Each structure stands twice: as C-alpha cells, then as structure tokens.
PDB file of C-alpha atoms in Angstrom:
ATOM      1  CA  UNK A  11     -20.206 -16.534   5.360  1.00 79.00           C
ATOM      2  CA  UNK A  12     -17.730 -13.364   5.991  1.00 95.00           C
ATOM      3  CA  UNK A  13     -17.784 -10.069   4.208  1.00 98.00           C
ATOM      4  CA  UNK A  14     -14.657  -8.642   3.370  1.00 98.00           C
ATOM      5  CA  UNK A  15     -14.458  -5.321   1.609  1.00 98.00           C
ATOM      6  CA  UNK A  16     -11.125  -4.748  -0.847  1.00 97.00           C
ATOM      7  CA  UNK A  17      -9.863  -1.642  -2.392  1.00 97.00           C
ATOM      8  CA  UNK A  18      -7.317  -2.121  -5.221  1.00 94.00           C
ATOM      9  CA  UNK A  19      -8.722  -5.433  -6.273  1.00 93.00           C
ATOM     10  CA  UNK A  20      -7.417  -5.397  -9.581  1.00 90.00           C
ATOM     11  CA  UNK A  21      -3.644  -4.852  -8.991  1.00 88.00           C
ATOM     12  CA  UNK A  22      -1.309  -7.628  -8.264  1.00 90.00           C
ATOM     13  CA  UNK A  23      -1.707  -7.773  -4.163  1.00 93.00           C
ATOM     14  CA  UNK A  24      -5.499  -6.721  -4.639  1.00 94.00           C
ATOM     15  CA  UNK A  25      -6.471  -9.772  -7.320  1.00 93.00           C
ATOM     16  CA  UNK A  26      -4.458 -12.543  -5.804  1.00 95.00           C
ATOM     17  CA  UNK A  27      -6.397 -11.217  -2.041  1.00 96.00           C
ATOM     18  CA  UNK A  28      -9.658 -11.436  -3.545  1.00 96.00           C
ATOM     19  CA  UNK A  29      -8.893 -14.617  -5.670  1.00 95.00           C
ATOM     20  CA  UNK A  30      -7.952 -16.501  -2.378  1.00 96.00           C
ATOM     21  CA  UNK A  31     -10.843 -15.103  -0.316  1.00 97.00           C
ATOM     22  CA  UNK A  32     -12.966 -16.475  -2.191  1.00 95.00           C
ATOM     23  CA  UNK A  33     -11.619 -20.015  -2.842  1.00 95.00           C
ATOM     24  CA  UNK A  34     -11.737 -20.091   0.737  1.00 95.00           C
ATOM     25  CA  UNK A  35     -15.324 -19.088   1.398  1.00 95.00           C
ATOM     26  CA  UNK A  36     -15.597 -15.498   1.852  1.00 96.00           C
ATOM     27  CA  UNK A  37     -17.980 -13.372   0.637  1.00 96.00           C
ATOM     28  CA  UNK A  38     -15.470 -10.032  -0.746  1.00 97.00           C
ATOM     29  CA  UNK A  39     -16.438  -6.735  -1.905  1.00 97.00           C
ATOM     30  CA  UNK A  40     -14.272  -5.749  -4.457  1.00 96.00           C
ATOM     31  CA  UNK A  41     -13.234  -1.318  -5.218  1.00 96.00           C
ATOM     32  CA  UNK A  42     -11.399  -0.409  -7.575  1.00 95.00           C
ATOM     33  CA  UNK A  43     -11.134   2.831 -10.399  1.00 93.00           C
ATOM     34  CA  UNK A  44      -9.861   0.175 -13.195  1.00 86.00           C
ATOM     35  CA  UNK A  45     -11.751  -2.269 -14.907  1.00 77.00           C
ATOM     36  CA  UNK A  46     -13.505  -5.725 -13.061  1.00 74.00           C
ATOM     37  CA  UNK A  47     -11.427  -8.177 -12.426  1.00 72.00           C
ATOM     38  CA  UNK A  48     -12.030 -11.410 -13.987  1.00 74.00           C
ATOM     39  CA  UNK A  49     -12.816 -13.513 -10.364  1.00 86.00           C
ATOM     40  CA  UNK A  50     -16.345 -15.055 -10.529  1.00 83.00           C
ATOM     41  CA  UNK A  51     -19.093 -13.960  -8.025  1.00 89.00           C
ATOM     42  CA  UNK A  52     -16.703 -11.505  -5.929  1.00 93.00           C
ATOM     43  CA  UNK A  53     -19.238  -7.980  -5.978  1.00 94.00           C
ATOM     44  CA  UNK A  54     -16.959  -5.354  -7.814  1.00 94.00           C
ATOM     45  CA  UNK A  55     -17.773  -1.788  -8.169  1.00 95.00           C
ATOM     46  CA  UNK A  56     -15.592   1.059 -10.304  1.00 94.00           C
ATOM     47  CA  UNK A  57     -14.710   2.970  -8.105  1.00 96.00           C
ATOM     48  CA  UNK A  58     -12.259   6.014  -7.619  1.00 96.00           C
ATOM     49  CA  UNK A  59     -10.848   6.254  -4.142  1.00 96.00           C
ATOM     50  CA  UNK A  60      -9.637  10.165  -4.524  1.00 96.00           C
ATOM     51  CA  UNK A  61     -13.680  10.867  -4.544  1.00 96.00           C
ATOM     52  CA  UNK A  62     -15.776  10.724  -1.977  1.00 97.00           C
ATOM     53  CA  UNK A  63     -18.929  10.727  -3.796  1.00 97.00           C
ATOM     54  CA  UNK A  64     -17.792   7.588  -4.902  1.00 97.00           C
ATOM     55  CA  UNK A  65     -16.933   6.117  -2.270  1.00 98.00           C
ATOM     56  CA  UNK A  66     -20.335   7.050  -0.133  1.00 98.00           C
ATOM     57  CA  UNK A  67     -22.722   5.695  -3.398  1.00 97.00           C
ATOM     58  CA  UNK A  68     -20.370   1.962  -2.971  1.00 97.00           C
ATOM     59  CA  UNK A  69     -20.974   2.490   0.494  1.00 98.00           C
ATOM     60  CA  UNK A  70     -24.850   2.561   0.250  1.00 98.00           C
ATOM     61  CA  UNK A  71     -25.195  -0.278  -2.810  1.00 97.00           C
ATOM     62  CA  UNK A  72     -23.312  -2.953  -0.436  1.00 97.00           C
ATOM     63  CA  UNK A  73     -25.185  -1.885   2.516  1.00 97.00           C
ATOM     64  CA  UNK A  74     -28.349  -2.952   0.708  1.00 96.00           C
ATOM     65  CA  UNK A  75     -26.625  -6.357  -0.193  1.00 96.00           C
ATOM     66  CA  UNK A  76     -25.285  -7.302   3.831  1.00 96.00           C
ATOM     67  CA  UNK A  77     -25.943  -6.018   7.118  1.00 94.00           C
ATOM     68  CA  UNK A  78     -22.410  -6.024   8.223  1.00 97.00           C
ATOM     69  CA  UNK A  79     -18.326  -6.406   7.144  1.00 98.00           C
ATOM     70  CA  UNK A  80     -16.132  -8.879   9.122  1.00 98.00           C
ATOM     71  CA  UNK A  81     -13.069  -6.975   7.435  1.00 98.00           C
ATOM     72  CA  UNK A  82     -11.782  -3.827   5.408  1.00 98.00           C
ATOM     73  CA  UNK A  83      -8.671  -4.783   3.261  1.00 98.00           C
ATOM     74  CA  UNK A  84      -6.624  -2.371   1.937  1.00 98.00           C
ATOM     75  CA  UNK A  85      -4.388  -2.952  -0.640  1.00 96.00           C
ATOM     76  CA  UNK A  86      -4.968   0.293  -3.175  1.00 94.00           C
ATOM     77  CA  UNK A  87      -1.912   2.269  -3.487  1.00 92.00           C
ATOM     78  CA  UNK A  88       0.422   4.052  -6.233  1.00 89.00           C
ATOM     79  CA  UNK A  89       4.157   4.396  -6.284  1.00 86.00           C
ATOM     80  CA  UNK A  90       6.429   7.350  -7.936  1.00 85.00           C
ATOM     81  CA  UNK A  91      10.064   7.208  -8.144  1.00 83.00           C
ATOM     82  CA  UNK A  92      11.345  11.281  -8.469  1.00 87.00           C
ATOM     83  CA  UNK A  93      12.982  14.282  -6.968  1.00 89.00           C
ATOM     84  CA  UNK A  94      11.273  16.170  -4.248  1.00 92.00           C
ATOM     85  CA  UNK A  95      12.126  19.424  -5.638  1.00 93.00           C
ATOM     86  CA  UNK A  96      11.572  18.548  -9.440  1.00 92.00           C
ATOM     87  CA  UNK A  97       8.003  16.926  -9.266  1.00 91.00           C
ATOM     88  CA  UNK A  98       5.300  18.367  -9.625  1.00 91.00           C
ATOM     89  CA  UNK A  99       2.780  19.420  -7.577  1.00 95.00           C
ATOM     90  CA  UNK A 100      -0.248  17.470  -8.854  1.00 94.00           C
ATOM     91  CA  UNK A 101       2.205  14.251  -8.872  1.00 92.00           C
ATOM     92  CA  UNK A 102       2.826  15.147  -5.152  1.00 94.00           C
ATOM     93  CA  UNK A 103      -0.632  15.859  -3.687  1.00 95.00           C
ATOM     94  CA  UNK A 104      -1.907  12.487  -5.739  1.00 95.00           C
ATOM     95  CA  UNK A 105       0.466   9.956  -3.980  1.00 95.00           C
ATOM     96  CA  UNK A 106      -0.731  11.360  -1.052  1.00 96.00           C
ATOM     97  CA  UNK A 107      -4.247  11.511  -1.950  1.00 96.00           C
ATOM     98  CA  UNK A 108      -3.831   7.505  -2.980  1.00 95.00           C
ATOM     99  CA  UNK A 109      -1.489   6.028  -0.546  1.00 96.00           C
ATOM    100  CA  UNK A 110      -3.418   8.210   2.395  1.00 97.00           C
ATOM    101  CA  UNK A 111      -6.694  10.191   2.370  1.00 97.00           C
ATOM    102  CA  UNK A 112      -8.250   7.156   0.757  1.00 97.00           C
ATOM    103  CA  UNK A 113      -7.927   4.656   3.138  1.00 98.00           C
ATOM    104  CA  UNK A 114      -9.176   7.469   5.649  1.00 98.00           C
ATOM    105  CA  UNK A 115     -11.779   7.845   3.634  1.00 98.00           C
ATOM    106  CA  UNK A 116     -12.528   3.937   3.159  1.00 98.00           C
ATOM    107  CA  UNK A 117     -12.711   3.640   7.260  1.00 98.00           C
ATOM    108  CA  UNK A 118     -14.048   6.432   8.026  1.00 98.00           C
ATOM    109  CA  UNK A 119     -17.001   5.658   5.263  1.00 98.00           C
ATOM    110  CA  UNK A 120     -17.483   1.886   6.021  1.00 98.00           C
ATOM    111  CA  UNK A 121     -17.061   2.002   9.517  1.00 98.00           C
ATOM    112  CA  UNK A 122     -20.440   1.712  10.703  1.00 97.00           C
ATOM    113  CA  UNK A 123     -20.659  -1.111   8.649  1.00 97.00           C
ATOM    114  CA  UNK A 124     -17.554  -3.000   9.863  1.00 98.00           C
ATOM    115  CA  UNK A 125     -18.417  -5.594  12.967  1.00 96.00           C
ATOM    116  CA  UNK A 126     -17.598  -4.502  16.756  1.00 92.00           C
ATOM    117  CA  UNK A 127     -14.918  -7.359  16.569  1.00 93.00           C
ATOM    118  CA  UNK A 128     -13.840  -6.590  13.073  1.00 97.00           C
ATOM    119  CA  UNK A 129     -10.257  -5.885  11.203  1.00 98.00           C
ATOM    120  CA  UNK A 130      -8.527  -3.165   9.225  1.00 98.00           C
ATOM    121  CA  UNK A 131      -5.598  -4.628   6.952  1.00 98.00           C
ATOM    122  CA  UNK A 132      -3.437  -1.681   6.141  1.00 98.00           C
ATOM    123  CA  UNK A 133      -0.862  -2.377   3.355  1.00 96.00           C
ATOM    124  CA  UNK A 134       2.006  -0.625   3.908  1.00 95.00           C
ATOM    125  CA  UNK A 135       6.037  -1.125   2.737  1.00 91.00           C
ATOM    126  CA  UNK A 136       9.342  -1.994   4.004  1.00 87.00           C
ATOM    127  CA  UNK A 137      10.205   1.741   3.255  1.00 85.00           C
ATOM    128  CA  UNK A 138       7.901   3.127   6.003  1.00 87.00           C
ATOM    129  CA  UNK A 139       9.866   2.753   9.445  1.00 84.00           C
ATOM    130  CA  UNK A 140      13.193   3.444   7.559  1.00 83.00           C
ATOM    131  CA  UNK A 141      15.208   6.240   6.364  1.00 80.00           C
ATOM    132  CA  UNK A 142      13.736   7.596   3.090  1.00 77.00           C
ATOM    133  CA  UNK A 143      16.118   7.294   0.106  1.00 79.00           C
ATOM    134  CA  UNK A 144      17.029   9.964  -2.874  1.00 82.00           C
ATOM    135  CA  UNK A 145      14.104   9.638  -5.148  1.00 84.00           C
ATOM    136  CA  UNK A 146      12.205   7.175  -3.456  1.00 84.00           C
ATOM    137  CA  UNK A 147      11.547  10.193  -0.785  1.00 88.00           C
ATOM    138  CA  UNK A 148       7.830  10.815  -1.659  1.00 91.00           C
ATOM    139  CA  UNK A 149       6.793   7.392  -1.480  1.00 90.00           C
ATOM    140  CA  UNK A 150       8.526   6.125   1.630  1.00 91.00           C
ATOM    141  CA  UNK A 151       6.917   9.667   3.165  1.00 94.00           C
ATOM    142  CA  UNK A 152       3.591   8.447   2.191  1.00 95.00           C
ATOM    143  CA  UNK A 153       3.906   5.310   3.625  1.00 95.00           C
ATOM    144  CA  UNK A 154       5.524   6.452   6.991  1.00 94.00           C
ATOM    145  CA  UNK A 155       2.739   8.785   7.721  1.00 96.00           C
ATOM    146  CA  UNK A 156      -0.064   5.682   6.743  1.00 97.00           C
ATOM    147  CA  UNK A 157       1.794   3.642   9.778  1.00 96.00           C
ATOM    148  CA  UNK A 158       1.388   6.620  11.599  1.00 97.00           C
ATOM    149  CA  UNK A 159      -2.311   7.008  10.861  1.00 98.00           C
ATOM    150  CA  UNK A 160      -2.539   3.183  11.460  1.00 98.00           C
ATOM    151  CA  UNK A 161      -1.203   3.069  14.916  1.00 97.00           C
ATOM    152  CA  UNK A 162      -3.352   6.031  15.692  1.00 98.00           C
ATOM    153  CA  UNK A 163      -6.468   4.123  14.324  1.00 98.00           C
ATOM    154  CA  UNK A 164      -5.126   1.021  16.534  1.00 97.00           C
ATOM    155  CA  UNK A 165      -5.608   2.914  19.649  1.00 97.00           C
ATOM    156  CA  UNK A 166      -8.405   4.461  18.537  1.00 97.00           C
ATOM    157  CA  UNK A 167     -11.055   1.484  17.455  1.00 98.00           C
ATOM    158  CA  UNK A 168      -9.336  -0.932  20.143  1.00 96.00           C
ATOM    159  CA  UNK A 169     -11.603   0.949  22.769  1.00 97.00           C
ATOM    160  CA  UNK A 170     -14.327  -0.837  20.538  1.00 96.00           C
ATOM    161  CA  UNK A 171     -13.282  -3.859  19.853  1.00 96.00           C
ATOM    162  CA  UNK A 172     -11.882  -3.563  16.127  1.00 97.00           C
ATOM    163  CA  UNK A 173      -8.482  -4.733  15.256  1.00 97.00           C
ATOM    164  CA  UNK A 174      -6.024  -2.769  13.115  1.00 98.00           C
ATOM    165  CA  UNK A 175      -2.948  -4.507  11.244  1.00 98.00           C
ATOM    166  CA  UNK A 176      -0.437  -3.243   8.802  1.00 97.00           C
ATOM    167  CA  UNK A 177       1.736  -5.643   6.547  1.00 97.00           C
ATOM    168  CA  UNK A 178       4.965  -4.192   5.618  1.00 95.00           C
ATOM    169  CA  UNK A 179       6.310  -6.095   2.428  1.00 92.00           C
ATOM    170  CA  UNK A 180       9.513  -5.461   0.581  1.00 82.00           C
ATOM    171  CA  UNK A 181       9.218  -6.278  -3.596  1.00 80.00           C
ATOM    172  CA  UNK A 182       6.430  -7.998  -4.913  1.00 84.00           C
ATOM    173  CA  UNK A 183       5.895  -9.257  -8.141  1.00 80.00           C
ATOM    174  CA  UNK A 184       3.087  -6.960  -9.407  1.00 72.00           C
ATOM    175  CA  UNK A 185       2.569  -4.119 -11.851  1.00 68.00           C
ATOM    176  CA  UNK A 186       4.233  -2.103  -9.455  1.00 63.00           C
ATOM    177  CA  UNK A 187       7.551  -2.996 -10.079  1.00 56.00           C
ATOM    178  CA  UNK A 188       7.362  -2.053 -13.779  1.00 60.00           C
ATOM    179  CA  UNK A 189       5.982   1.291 -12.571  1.00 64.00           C
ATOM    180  CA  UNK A 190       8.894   1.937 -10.843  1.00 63.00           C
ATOM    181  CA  UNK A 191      11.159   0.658 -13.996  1.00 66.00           C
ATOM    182  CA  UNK A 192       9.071   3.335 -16.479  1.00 74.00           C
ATOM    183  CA  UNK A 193       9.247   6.175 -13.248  1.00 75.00           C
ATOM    184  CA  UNK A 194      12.790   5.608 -12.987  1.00 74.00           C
ATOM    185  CA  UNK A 195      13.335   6.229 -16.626  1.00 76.00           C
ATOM    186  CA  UNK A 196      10.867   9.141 -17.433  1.00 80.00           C
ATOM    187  CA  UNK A 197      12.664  10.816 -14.113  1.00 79.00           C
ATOM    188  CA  UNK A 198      16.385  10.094 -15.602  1.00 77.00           C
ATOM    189  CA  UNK A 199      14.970  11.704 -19.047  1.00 80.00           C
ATOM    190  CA  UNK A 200      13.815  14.942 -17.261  1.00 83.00           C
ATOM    191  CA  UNK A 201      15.693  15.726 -14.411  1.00 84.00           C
ATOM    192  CA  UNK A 202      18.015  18.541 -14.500  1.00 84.00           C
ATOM    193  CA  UNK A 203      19.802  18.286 -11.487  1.00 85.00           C
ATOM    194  CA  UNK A 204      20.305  14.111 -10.845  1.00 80.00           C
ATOM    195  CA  UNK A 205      21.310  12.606 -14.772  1.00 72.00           C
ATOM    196  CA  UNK A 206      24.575  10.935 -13.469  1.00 66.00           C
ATOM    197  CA  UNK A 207      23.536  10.183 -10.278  1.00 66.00           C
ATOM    198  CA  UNK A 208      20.213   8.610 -11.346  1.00 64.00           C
ATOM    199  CA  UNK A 209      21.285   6.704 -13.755  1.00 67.00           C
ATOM    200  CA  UNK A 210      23.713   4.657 -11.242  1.00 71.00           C
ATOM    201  CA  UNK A 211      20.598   4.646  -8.471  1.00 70.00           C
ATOM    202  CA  UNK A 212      18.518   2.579 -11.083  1.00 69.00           C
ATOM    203  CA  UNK A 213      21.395  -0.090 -11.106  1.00 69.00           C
ATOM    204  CA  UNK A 214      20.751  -0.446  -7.187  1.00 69.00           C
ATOM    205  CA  UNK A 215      16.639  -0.090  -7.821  1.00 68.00           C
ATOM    206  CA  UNK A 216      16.799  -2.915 -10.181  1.00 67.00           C
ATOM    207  CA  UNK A 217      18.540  -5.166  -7.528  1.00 65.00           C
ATOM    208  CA  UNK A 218      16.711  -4.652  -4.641  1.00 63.00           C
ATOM    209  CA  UNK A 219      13.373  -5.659  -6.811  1.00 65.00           C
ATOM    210  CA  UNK A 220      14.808  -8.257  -8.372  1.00 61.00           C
ATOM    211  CA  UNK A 221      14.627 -10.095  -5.280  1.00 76.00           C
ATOM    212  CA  UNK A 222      10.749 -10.072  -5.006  1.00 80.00           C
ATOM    213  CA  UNK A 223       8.337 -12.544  -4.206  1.00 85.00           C
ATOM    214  CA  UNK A 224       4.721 -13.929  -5.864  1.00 91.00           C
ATOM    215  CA  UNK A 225       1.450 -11.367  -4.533  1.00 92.00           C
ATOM    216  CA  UNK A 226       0.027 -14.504  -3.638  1.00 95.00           C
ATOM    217  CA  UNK A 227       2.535 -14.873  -0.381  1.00 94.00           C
ATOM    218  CA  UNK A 228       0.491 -11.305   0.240  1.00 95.00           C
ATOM    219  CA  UNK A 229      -2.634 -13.062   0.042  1.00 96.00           C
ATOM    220  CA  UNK A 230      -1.788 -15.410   1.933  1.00 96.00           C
ATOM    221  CA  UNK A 231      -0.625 -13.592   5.404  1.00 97.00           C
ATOM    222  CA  UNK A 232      -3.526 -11.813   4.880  1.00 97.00           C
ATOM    223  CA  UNK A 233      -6.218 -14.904   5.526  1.00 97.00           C
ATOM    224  CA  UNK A 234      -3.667 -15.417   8.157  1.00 97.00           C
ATOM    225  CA  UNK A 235      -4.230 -12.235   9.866  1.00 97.00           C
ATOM    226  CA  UNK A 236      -8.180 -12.498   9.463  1.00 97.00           C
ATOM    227  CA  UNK A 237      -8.229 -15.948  11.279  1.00 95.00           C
ATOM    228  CA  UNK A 238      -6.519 -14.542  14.164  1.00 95.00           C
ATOM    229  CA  UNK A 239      -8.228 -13.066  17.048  1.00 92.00           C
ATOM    230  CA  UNK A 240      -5.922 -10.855  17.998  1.00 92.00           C
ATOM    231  CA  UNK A 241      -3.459 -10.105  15.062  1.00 95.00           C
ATOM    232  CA  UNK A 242      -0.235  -8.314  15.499  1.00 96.00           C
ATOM    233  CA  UNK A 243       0.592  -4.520  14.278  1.00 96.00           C
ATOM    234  CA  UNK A 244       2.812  -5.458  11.929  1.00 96.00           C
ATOM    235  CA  UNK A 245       3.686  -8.209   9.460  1.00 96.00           C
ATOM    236  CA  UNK A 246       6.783  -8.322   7.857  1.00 93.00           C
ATOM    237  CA  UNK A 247       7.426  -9.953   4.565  1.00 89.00           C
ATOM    238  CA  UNK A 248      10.217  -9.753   2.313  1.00 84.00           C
ATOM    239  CA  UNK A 249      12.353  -7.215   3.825  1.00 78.00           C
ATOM    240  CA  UNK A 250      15.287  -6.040   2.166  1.00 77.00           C
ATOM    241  CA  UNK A 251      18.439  -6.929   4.096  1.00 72.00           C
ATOM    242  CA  UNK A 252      21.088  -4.058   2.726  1.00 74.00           C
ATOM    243  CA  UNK A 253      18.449  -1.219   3.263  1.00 77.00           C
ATOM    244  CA  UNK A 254      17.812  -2.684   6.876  1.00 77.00           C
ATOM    245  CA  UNK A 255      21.699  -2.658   7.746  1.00 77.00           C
ATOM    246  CA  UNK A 256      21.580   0.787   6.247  1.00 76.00           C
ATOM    247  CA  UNK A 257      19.608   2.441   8.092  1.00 76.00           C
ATOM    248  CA  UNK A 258      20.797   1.214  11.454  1.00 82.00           C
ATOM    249  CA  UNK A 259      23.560   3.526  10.791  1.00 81.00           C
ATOM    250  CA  UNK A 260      23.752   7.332  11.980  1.00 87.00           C
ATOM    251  CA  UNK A 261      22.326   9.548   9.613  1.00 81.00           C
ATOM    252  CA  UNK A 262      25.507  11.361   8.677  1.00 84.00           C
ATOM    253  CA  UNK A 263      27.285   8.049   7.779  1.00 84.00           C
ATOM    254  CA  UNK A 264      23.786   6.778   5.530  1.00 80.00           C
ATOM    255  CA  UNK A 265      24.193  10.008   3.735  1.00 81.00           C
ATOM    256  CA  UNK A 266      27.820   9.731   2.590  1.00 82.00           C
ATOM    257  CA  UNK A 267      27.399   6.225   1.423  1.00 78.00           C
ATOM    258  CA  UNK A 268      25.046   7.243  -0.856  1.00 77.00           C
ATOM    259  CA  UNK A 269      26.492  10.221  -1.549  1.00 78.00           C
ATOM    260  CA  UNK A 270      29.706   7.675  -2.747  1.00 75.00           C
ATOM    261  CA  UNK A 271      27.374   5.668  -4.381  1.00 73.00           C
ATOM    262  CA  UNK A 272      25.305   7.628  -6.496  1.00 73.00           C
ATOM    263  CA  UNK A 273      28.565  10.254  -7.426  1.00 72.00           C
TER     264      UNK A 273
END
C-alpha cells in the first residue's frame, strides 16, 4: 500500500484528494490547522503549517507509523483579494507564509522520508505564469514565486530521482471562492483609494468564478499524476480564456484596458 502525505486536507481540493486516495487504496496522511475531516481511517493530525514545531512533531509521529512516503501532496493555501498599498502588513507576510514557506517547510521536513523515486504535487493557479491583476496582485505574486520555487526543486531532487509537478487550476468550487466574495467586499468597505473602481472589478471577479469546476476534477488529475512515472511540470485545468488572451498582449495595452474597465 502507498503513503501519501496531504496538507490542507480539510478544504475543498484537500478533502475530495484524500477522499479519492483512499477509495482507491492508498494509505494518506492527512495536515491540516482546522478540524479532522470526516474520511474514515485516513491518519489526520492538527496541524499549523506557519510553525515549524509543528510540523517537525507530525513529522516524527508518522515516521513511527511507516518507514517511507511514495508522495507529498500539497494542496494548503489561502487567498486575499486587496490593494498592495492598503493591506496590511501581517495580511501580507501571512499569504506568503501560507502559499510559500510552508510547503518549503513540508519538503524540506519530510524529505528524508519521501522515496528515492517519489513525487511532490505542488498546487498552484492559473494566475501564476500571467500578468498579476489590480487587487488580485498579492496572490498571483505568491503563486508565481511557488512555480518558481517548484521548478527550482524540479532540478534540484531530479539528480535523485524524485519527481516534482505543479497543477495550475483556474476556479474551483471550494470555500475559496466565497473567500474571495467576503475579501472582495470587506476590501470595497475599506479602501480609500479604489471604491468606484472596485466595485465594477467584483462584477468581472464574479464571472470569471462563476465558471468553476467540482474539486473532485482536482482529485482526480492528481491520482493521475501519481500513476505516472514520469509526470509533466505542469497540469492545466480550467484555465480562464479572457485572462489568457489578456495577457498575451503588451503590457501597456493590458494596463489601459483595465484602466477602461475598472474607471
């Protein structure tokens, strides 16, 4: 039977991953800082991802229970929707702190636990290799600089046989996209500087997640990627085709459409 370790196992992507793991047979390690999700027999342990601590104690209570991991899964990650000269600080350093240190911290923990022919799954977003947007700024930086990270870690543990592969989804149907719905309106009932202009960005928000699709399609490509032996970089799924068409213009032109659109 196959150990896979998840982080984020009770959000949307996280639960339906873990849910379908273990229908199909695997034996999955479940972190997470919110309560246990109600899957029988997958091993969960509270845990919170911005502490190390943490993450070294889960580290040494599923060592006892296997020798080895045939996969890390990442799917723990936060989303903000705000200016990125109104935020504040602590908002700022904690997406980055989420969506970033603690999957470095995950690997760089469980690594010696993780197979010589083993996998990292990286979630990422559509938002990573594109142009970041007013107000969705700090979370498409976060999730450029992950891809970054990830390609770095490619190189890096191919020299010892471990596979690294990022999916890239566009809007899923999880908790997510009503955290973007109650961002969107806490930052359009404190910003100073963007009222008018915010207000007519959440009309175009709202469309672009309206066309989402079921965390379980997530699940899914990821039993894909575990069965192959020698998975891509990046997966695809749901990509948005107006933000795509965007950004293959020049920077000045993006700029001025937006500029046209939120005015």
């Amino acid at each position: 039977m196959k150990n896979i370790l998840v982080t984020g196992a009770t959000g949307g992507m996280g639960y339906a991953t873990c849910k379908l793991l273990k229908e199909k047979g695997y034996n999955v390690f479940a972190l997470d800082i919110s309560e246990e999700p109600a899957i029988p027999d997958v091993f969960y342990l509270k845990t919170n991802l911005r502490n190390s601590e943490e993450i070294s104690k889960a580290f040494n209570i599923i060592s006892r229970e296997i020798s080895a991991l045939d996969a890390i899964i990442h799917m723990a990650g936060i989303y903000d929707l705000n200016s990125l000269v109104e935020m504040p600080e602590e908002d700022f350093t904690r997406i980055f702190d989420v969506n970033i240190f603690s999957v470095y911290r995950i690997n760089k923990t469980f690594l010696p636990l993780l197979k010589k022919d083993g996998k990292i799954i990286i979630t990422s977003s559509e938002l990573a290799p594109l142009d970041p947007l007013p107000f969705t700024g700090i979370y498409g930086i976060t999730k450029t600089a992950l891809e970054k990270y990830a390609f770095s870690l490619r190189t890096e543990l191919s020299l010892i046989g471990i596979s690294v592969a990022v999916i890239r989804p566009g809007a899923v149907k999880t908790n997510l996209l009503d955290i973007s719905t109650t961002a969107m309106d806490k930052f359009i009932g404190v910003t100073k500087l963007y009222k008018c202009n915010a207000q007519n960005f959440e009309k175009i928000v709202n469309s672009v997640e309206a066309k989402n699709i079921p965390p379980e399609r997530i699940a899914h490509l990821v039993c894909k990627i575990l069965n192959k032996t020698q998975p891509k970089f990046v997966y695809n799924l749901n990509r948005n085709p107006l933000l795509r068409v965007l950004n293959t213009l020049p920077a000045g032109m993006q700029a001025w459409i937006i500029k046209k659109i939120l005015d």
